[in-house]
């Protein structure tokens, strides 16, 4: 039998592990091992980032989506979703509010809404960069042609988030309609990296049909792709989707995976995600203690926050909200961390 202590030691010193080792670690139920893994990940995060936490202001600019992902509350078939789209002016107002609160990264996330085509989003990005040249802009607007990614990059976008969702093609096909293919998603990730973005990928933990072996494939894919950021959060069902009655993903397993990712990619930006904080009352703190270094407070206008419902009961108030930064600062201080007023770029160089 493989010794989990040895695997943790290898992760700590070599930042690597093979599939068999990762599976053994995921299968291990020993609380002492879980704590040793968490501690090693926290030490690594502190070695890279100190006790700083970077914030990203999340602006959910549209919940129109042409896609029909089976897990997602804003899928096009959800006729109960109340659709909205922020105007460029509204997006800029979010940035003004966020800048005053000390945020230096704005993340524009939305469904694949083609009313926000290449030109319109490029103009918004350029205007944000003109008004806030010391801020980073991250886009998360799904799969697009490489020339569109390039246009947005040239307009000033610094980073792009596109979760691969699952690295296993059969599993991917169970979560998505046939017009969406894993190969196309992976090609987008490759294109984004080649264009020069800081790229983030990631997956849901506990999505329907997911096995521990699938999670090992995700970890190996991520290690090999070597992204600048990795976002993972538990799957949480949305009542108006085909997966509405599926089980909720495990917060404990999510935390374990955050720790493994921290050791595999010591310099990556890893958020303690909204989904994790939705499941756990102190999800931000636990995420940071497991090796995460980023939190993404919601900066969307109050009147649309209820509408960007990817899953049931999605949290968007208290320390999950931009106006709750004082509370977040206090929660982080309780565990000895502080918020850095900084763009929080990837600390190294990835080729
Ligand atoms: N449309 C863009 C895309 O496809 O990347 C960005 C928006 S998409 C809604 C953002 C992420 O939300 C997805 O990558 C997915 O992992 C996550 N998500 C969607 N439904 C979810 C659910 N039911 N539970 C947890 N996370 C979910």
Short mmCIF file of C-alpha atoms and ligand atoms in Angstrom, two decimals:
data_model
loop_
_atom_site.label_atom_id
_atom_site.label_comp_id
_atom_site.label_asym_id
_atom_site.label_seq_id
_atom_site.Cartn_x
_atom_site.Cartn_y
_atom_site.Cartn_z
CA UNK A 1 0.00 0.00 0.00
CA UNK A 2 1.20 3.52 -0.81
CA UNK A 3 2.06 5.67 2.16
CA UNK A 4 0.09 8.93 2.07
CA UNK A 5 2.73 10.65 4.20
CA UNK A 6 5.30 9.84 1.51
CA UNK A 7 2.98 11.15 -1.20
CA UNK A 8 2.51 14.41 0.70
CA UNK A 9 6.30 14.66 1.11
CA UNK A 10 6.73 14.15 -2.64
CA UNK A 11 4.10 16.80 -3.40
CA UNK A 12 5.86 19.20 -1.02
CA UNK A 13 9.33 18.69 -2.38
CA UNK A 14 8.80 17.80 -6.06
CA UNK A 15 5.39 19.43 -6.68
CA UNK A 16 4.39 16.30 -8.49
CA UNK A 17 2.64 12.97 -8.06
CA UNK A 18 1.49 10.24 -10.44
CA UNK A 19 -2.08 9.07 -10.96
CA UNK A 20 -1.79 6.16 -8.56
CA UNK A 21 -0.47 8.43 -5.81
CA UNK A 22 -3.13 11.06 -6.35
CA UNK A 23 -5.86 8.42 -6.24
CA UNK A 24 -4.49 7.01 -2.98
CA UNK A 25 -4.54 10.49 -1.47
CA UNK A 26 -8.10 11.14 -2.61
CA UNK A 27 -9.25 7.76 -1.25
CA UNK A 28 -7.56 8.23 2.12
CA UNK A 29 -10.04 8.96 4.93
CA UNK A 30 -7.45 9.41 7.72
CA UNK A 31 -7.99 12.77 9.43
CA UNK A 32 -4.30 13.03 10.38
CA UNK A 33 -3.33 12.69 6.72
CA UNK A 34 -5.93 15.29 5.74
CA UNK A 35 -4.47 17.69 8.31
CA UNK A 36 -0.88 17.04 7.18
CA UNK A 37 -1.90 17.77 3.59
CA UNK A 38 -3.71 20.96 4.59
CA UNK A 39 -0.74 22.15 6.62
CA UNK A 40 1.73 21.48 3.82
CA UNK A 41 -0.49 23.40 1.39
CA UNK A 42 -0.89 26.34 3.76
CA UNK A 43 2.88 26.49 4.26
CA UNK A 44 3.39 26.49 0.49
CA UNK A 45 0.81 29.26 -0.03
CA UNK A 46 2.56 31.37 2.63
CA UNK A 47 5.96 30.71 1.07
CA UNK A 48 4.63 32.07 -2.24
CA UNK A 49 2.23 34.83 -1.16
CA UNK A 50 2.98 35.50 2.50
CA UNK A 51 -0.21 36.07 4.48
CA UNK A 52 -1.73 38.13 1.70
CA UNK A 53 -5.10 37.44 0.10
CA UNK A 54 -5.82 38.95 -3.33
CA UNK A 55 -9.30 40.14 -4.16
CA UNK A 56 -11.01 40.13 -7.56
CA UNK A 57 -14.23 42.08 -8.04
CA UNK A 58 -16.69 39.83 -9.87
CA UNK A 59 -19.01 41.62 -12.31
CA UNK A 60 -21.62 39.23 -13.70
CA UNK A 61 -22.36 41.22 -16.84
CA UNK A 62 -24.96 38.99 -18.53
CA UNK A 63 -26.92 35.85 -17.78
CA UNK A 64 -28.02 35.29 -21.37
CA UNK A 65 -26.38 32.13 -22.65
CA UNK A 66 -26.59 30.27 -25.93
CA UNK A 67 -25.35 27.09 -24.26
CA UNK A 68 -27.32 24.40 -22.50
CA UNK A 69 -24.88 22.87 -19.97
CA UNK A 70 -26.96 20.39 -17.96
CA UNK A 71 -25.72 21.64 -14.57
CA UNK A 72 -26.07 25.37 -15.02
CA UNK A 73 -28.97 27.55 -13.88
CA UNK A 74 -28.48 30.09 -16.70
CA UNK A 75 -28.61 27.43 -19.45
CA UNK A 76 -30.72 28.55 -22.41
CA UNK A 77 -33.48 25.99 -21.73
CA UNK A 78 -34.19 27.39 -18.28
CA UNK A 79 -37.31 29.38 -19.05
CA UNK A 80 -37.63 30.43 -15.40
CA UNK A 81 -34.37 32.38 -15.48
CA UNK A 82 -34.99 36.12 -15.45
CA UNK A 83 -32.50 37.39 -18.02
CA UNK A 84 -30.49 40.61 -17.79
CA UNK A 85 -27.55 42.25 -19.47
CA UNK A 86 -25.58 45.15 -17.94
CA UNK A 87 -24.85 48.13 -20.18
CA UNK A 88 -21.21 49.18 -20.65
CA UNK A 89 -22.02 52.19 -18.45
CA UNK A 90 -23.30 49.92 -15.65
CA UNK A 91 -20.16 47.77 -15.88
CA UNK A 92 -18.00 50.89 -15.56
CA UNK A 93 -20.00 52.03 -12.54
CA UNK A 94 -19.24 48.66 -10.89
CA UNK A 95 -15.53 49.32 -11.48
CA UNK A 96 -15.81 52.79 -9.93
CA UNK A 97 -17.42 51.28 -6.83
CA UNK A 98 -14.85 48.47 -6.73
CA UNK A 99 -11.86 50.77 -7.16
CA UNK A 100 -13.01 52.87 -4.19
CA UNK A 101 -13.24 49.67 -2.13
CA UNK A 102 -9.61 48.83 -2.97
CA UNK A 103 -10.18 46.26 -5.71
CA UNK A 104 -7.50 46.19 -8.41
CA UNK A 105 -8.79 43.32 -10.55
CA UNK A 106 -12.17 43.27 -12.27
CA UNK A 107 -13.52 39.96 -13.53
CA UNK A 108 -16.19 40.26 -16.21
CA UNK A 109 -18.08 36.99 -16.24
CA UNK A 110 -21.15 36.05 -18.22
CA UNK A 111 -22.98 33.48 -20.24
CA UNK A 112 -22.14 33.17 -23.92
CA UNK A 113 -24.24 36.19 -24.81
CA UNK A 114 -23.61 37.18 -28.38
CA UNK A 115 -25.14 40.61 -27.87
CA UNK A 116 -21.85 41.15 -26.04
CA UNK A 117 -19.92 40.42 -29.20
CA UNK A 118 -16.21 40.90 -29.76
CA UNK A 119 -16.43 44.65 -30.52
CA UNK A 120 -18.68 45.61 -27.62
CA UNK A 121 -16.68 43.72 -25.01
CA UNK A 122 -13.39 45.03 -26.48
CA UNK A 123 -14.70 48.58 -26.04
CA UNK A 124 -15.68 47.94 -22.43
CA UNK A 125 -12.27 46.42 -21.67
CA UNK A 126 -10.44 49.32 -23.30
CA UNK A 127 -12.49 51.86 -21.35
CA UNK A 128 -11.85 50.09 -18.02
CA UNK A 129 -8.12 50.06 -18.76
CA UNK A 130 -8.24 53.74 -19.76
CA UNK A 131 -9.97 54.76 -16.52
CA UNK A 132 -8.10 52.32 -14.25
CA UNK A 133 -4.67 51.69 -15.79
CA UNK A 134 -3.38 50.16 -12.56
CA UNK A 135 -6.05 47.43 -12.60
CA UNK A 136 -6.13 44.02 -14.24
CA UNK A 137 -9.12 42.90 -16.29
CA UNK A 138 -10.09 39.25 -16.36
CA UNK A 139 -12.65 37.93 -18.82
CA UNK A 140 -14.76 34.81 -18.41
CA UNK A 141 -17.05 34.71 -21.41
CA UNK A 142 -16.80 31.14 -22.61
CA UNK A 143 -15.57 29.61 -25.85
CA UNK A 144 -14.74 32.02 -28.67
CA UNK A 145 -12.69 32.04 -31.84
CA UNK A 146 -8.96 32.77 -31.38
CA UNK A 147 -9.26 36.06 -33.29
CA UNK A 148 -11.86 37.26 -30.78
CA UNK A 149 -9.68 36.29 -27.82
CA UNK A 150 -6.88 38.20 -29.56
CA UNK A 151 -9.03 41.30 -30.07
CA UNK A 152 -9.96 41.35 -26.38
CA UNK A 153 -6.33 40.83 -25.40
CA UNK A 154 -5.25 43.71 -27.61
CA UNK A 155 -7.98 45.86 -26.04
CA UNK A 156 -6.20 45.29 -22.70
CA UNK A 157 -7.65 42.12 -21.11
CA UNK A 158 -4.96 40.52 -18.96
CA UNK A 159 -6.49 37.23 -17.88
CA UNK A 160 -9.12 34.69 -18.96
CA UNK A 161 -11.03 32.11 -16.93
CA UNK A 162 -12.38 29.05 -18.71
CA UNK A 163 -12.87 25.97 -16.56
CA UNK A 164 -12.26 22.76 -18.48
CA UNK A 165 -15.08 21.28 -16.28
CA UNK A 166 -13.76 17.70 -16.58
CA UNK A 167 -10.74 16.30 -18.38
CA UNK A 168 -12.53 13.05 -19.23
CA UNK A 169 -14.34 13.18 -22.59
CA UNK A 170 -17.02 10.62 -21.60
CA UNK A 171 -17.75 12.52 -18.41
CA UNK A 172 -17.80 15.79 -20.36
CA UNK A 173 -20.44 14.31 -22.67
CA UNK A 174 -22.67 13.49 -19.68
CA UNK A 175 -22.56 17.10 -18.46
CA UNK A 176 -23.02 18.87 -21.80
CA UNK A 177 -25.17 18.66 -24.93
CA UNK A 178 -23.46 17.10 -27.96
CA UNK A 179 -22.64 20.46 -29.59
CA UNK A 180 -20.19 21.12 -26.76
CA UNK A 181 -16.99 19.09 -26.94
CA UNK A 182 -14.07 18.76 -24.55
CA UNK A 183 -11.61 19.04 -27.46
CA UNK A 184 -13.03 22.47 -28.39
CA UNK A 185 -12.76 23.67 -24.79
CA UNK A 186 -9.16 22.49 -24.50
CA UNK A 187 -8.30 24.14 -27.81
CA UNK A 188 -9.67 27.44 -26.44
CA UNK A 189 -7.44 27.11 -23.36
CA UNK A 190 -4.42 26.49 -25.56
CA UNK A 191 -5.25 29.49 -27.77
CA UNK A 192 -5.67 31.74 -24.74
CA UNK A 193 -2.27 30.78 -23.42
CA UNK A 194 -0.58 31.26 -26.79
CA UNK A 195 -2.11 34.73 -27.16
CA UNK A 196 -0.51 35.70 -23.85
CA UNK A 197 -3.32 35.73 -21.30
CA UNK A 198 -2.83 34.62 -17.72
CA UNK A 199 -5.16 31.63 -18.00
CA UNK A 200 -7.39 30.03 -15.40
CA UNK A 201 -9.08 26.68 -15.66
CA UNK A 202 -10.87 24.42 -13.18
CA UNK A 203 -13.77 22.09 -12.49
CA UNK A 204 -16.71 21.35 -10.21
CA UNK A 205 -16.21 18.85 -7.41
CA UNK A 206 -18.97 16.24 -7.18
CA UNK A 207 -20.59 16.95 -10.54
CA UNK A 208 -22.98 14.13 -11.54
CA UNK A 209 -21.25 10.90 -12.67
CA UNK A 210 -17.83 12.16 -11.49
CA UNK A 211 -15.52 9.48 -10.04
CA UNK A 212 -12.33 9.89 -8.02
CA UNK A 213 -10.50 8.60 -11.10
CA UNK A 214 -11.98 11.51 -13.07
CA UNK A 215 -10.63 13.92 -10.44
CA UNK A 216 -7.19 12.36 -10.83
CA UNK A 217 -7.45 13.03 -14.57
CA UNK A 218 -8.36 16.64 -13.78
CA UNK A 219 -5.33 17.04 -11.52
CA UNK A 220 -2.97 15.49 -14.07
CA UNK A 221 -4.40 17.64 -16.85
CA UNK A 222 -3.95 20.78 -14.73
CA UNK A 223 -0.40 19.88 -13.72
CA UNK A 224 0.49 19.35 -17.35
CA UNK A 225 -1.33 22.45 -18.68
CA UNK A 226 0.27 24.57 -15.96
CA UNK A 227 -2.30 27.39 -15.78
CA UNK A 228 -1.83 30.65 -13.89
CA UNK A 229 -5.09 30.17 -11.97
CA UNK A 230 -7.33 27.27 -10.99
CA UNK A 231 -10.90 27.70 -9.78
CA UNK A 232 -12.66 24.74 -8.23
CA UNK A 233 -15.88 24.62 -6.26
CA UNK A 234 -18.45 22.03 -5.22
CA UNK A 235 -21.25 21.23 -7.67
CA UNK A 236 -24.52 22.59 -6.26
CA UNK A 237 -27.76 21.60 -8.02
CA UNK A 238 -30.10 24.17 -9.52
CA UNK A 239 -33.76 23.15 -9.26
CA UNK A 240 -34.63 24.12 -12.86
CA UNK A 241 -31.94 22.02 -14.53
CA UNK A 242 -31.86 18.31 -15.45
CA UNK A 243 -29.49 17.84 -12.47
CA UNK A 244 -31.84 19.58 -10.03
CA UNK A 245 -32.21 16.50 -7.84
CA UNK A 246 -28.57 15.36 -7.89
CA UNK A 247 -26.45 15.32 -4.74
CA UNK A 248 -24.45 18.37 -3.65
CA UNK A 249 -20.67 18.12 -4.06
CA UNK A 250 -18.49 17.68 -0.98
CA UNK A 251 -16.93 20.76 0.63
CA UNK A 252 -14.41 18.51 2.41
CA UNK A 253 -13.24 16.95 -0.85
CA UNK A 254 -13.08 20.41 -2.44
CA UNK A 255 -10.75 21.60 0.33
CA UNK A 256 -8.57 18.52 -0.08
CA UNK A 257 -8.31 19.20 -3.81
CA UNK A 258 -7.41 22.86 -3.18
CA UNK A 259 -4.53 21.63 -1.00
CA UNK A 260 -3.33 19.15 -3.62
CA UNK A 261 -3.51 21.84 -6.32
CA UNK A 262 -1.52 24.25 -4.16
CA UNK A 263 1.27 21.68 -3.84
CA UNK A 264 1.16 20.72 -7.53
CA UNK A 265 1.22 24.38 -8.63
CA UNK A 266 2.93 26.37 -5.86
CA UNK A 267 2.61 29.72 -7.67
CA UNK A 268 -0.92 29.47 -9.05
CA UNK A 269 -3.66 31.85 -8.01
CA UNK A 270 -6.30 29.68 -6.33
CA UNK A 271 -9.62 31.17 -5.22
CA UNK A 272 -11.70 30.14 -2.23
CA UNK A 273 -14.79 30.10 -4.45
CA UNK A 274 -18.34 31.37 -3.97
CA UNK A 275 -19.68 27.81 -4.29
CA UNK A 276 -17.45 26.68 -1.41
CA UNK A 277 -18.54 29.65 0.67
CA UNK A 278 -22.17 28.90 -0.18
CA UNK A 279 -21.86 25.41 1.33
CA UNK A 280 -19.70 26.29 4.34
CA UNK A 281 -20.47 29.22 6.66
CA UNK A 282 -16.73 29.94 6.94
CA UNK A 283 -15.81 28.76 3.44
CA UNK A 284 -13.45 31.66 2.72
CA UNK A 285 -11.43 31.03 5.85
CA UNK A 286 -11.31 27.29 5.26
CA UNK A 287 -10.31 27.78 1.63
CA UNK A 288 -7.43 30.09 2.61
CA UNK A 289 -6.30 27.68 5.35
CA UNK A 290 -6.30 24.90 2.72
CA UNK A 291 -3.90 26.84 0.48
CA UNK A 292 -6.08 29.22 -1.56
CA UNK A 293 -4.92 32.85 -1.91
CA UNK A 294 -7.74 34.61 -3.78
CA UNK A 295 -11.32 35.66 -2.97
CA UNK A 296 -13.73 37.07 -5.54
CA UNK A 297 -16.30 39.37 -3.90
CA UNK A 298 -19.45 40.03 -5.89
CA UNK A 299 -19.38 43.49 -7.44
CA UNK A 300 -22.48 43.14 -9.65
CA UNK A 301 -25.27 45.70 -9.12
CA UNK A 302 -27.54 44.63 -6.24
CA UNK A 303 -30.63 44.36 -8.44
CA UNK A 304 -29.16 41.64 -10.69
CA UNK A 305 -27.34 39.52 -8.11
CA UNK A 306 -30.35 37.26 -7.58
CA UNK A 307 -30.53 36.59 -11.30
CA UNK A 308 -27.06 35.17 -11.88
CA UNK A 309 -28.21 31.95 -10.29
CA UNK A 310 -25.87 29.23 -11.47
CA UNK A 311 -27.10 27.03 -8.59
CA UNK A 312 -29.63 27.22 -5.75
CA UNK A 313 -29.00 29.61 -2.83
CA UNK A 314 -25.84 31.07 -4.41
CA UNK A 315 -24.36 33.42 -1.83
CA UNK A 316 -23.92 37.08 -2.75
CA UNK A 317 -24.14 38.97 0.52
CA UNK A 318 -22.03 39.41 3.67
CA UNK A 319 -18.35 38.74 3.08
CA UNK A 320 -19.23 37.38 -0.39
CA UNK A 321 -20.20 40.91 -1.49
CA UNK A 322 -17.87 43.77 -2.39
CA UNK A 323 -19.62 46.04 0.13
CA UNK A 324 -18.89 43.38 2.77
CA UNK A 325 -15.11 43.78 2.48
CA UNK A 326 -14.84 45.07 6.07
CA UNK A 327 -16.41 41.82 7.29
CA UNK A 328 -14.16 39.80 5.01
CA UNK A 329 -11.10 41.69 6.32
CA UNK A 330 -12.19 40.82 9.87
CA UNK A 331 -12.71 37.13 9.01
CA UNK A 332 -9.26 36.98 7.40
CA UNK A 333 -7.66 38.77 10.37
CA UNK A 334 -9.12 36.06 12.66
CA UNK A 335 -6.93 33.51 10.86
CA UNK A 336 -3.91 35.84 10.60
CA UNK A 337 -4.30 36.98 6.97
CA UNK A 338 -4.75 40.37 5.35
CA UNK A 339 -6.16 41.74 2.12
CA UNK A 340 -3.53 43.04 -0.31
CA UNK A 341 -4.51 46.08 -2.39
CA UNK A 342 -2.86 44.76 -5.51
CA UNK A 343 -3.58 43.34 -8.97
CA UNK A 344 -2.25 40.06 -7.60
CA UNK A 345 -0.60 38.87 -10.80
CA UNK A 346 0.88 35.42 -11.20
CA UNK A 347 4.22 35.67 -9.42
CA UNK A 348 6.28 33.85 -12.06
CA UNK A 349 6.51 33.40 -15.81
CA UNK A 350 4.83 30.58 -17.71
CA UNK A 351 5.96 29.69 -21.19
N1 LIG B 1 -19.92 31.04 -19.72
C1 LIG B 1 -18.61 31.06 -19.17
C2 LIG B 1 -17.98 29.69 -19.23
O1 LIG B 1 -18.59 28.77 -19.75
O2 LIG B 1 -16.84 29.56 -18.81
C3 LIG B 1 -18.56 31.62 -17.76
C4 LIG B 1 -19.77 31.46 -16.90
S1 LIG B 1 -20.05 29.83 -16.27
C5 LIG B 1 -21.65 30.00 -15.61
C6 LIG B 1 -18.96 29.80 -14.85
C7 LIG B 1 -18.78 28.49 -14.12
O3 LIG B 1 -19.88 28.24 -13.26
C8 LIG B 1 -18.69 27.24 -14.95
O4 LIG B 1 -17.41 27.08 -15.46
C9 LIG B 1 -19.12 26.13 -13.97
O5 LIG B 1 -18.01 25.37 -13.52
C10 LIG B 1 -19.77 26.91 -12.81
N2 LIG B 1 -21.12 26.37 -12.52
C11 LIG B 1 -22.18 26.35 -13.35
N3 LIG B 1 -23.22 25.68 -12.78
C12 LIG B 1 -22.79 25.28 -11.57
C13 LIG B 1 -23.38 24.51 -10.50
N4 LIG B 1 -24.63 24.03 -10.62
N5 LIG B 1 -22.65 24.29 -9.39
C14 LIG B 1 -21.40 24.77 -9.27
N6 LIG B 1 -20.79 25.48 -10.24
C15 LIG B 1 -21.46 25.73 -11.38
#
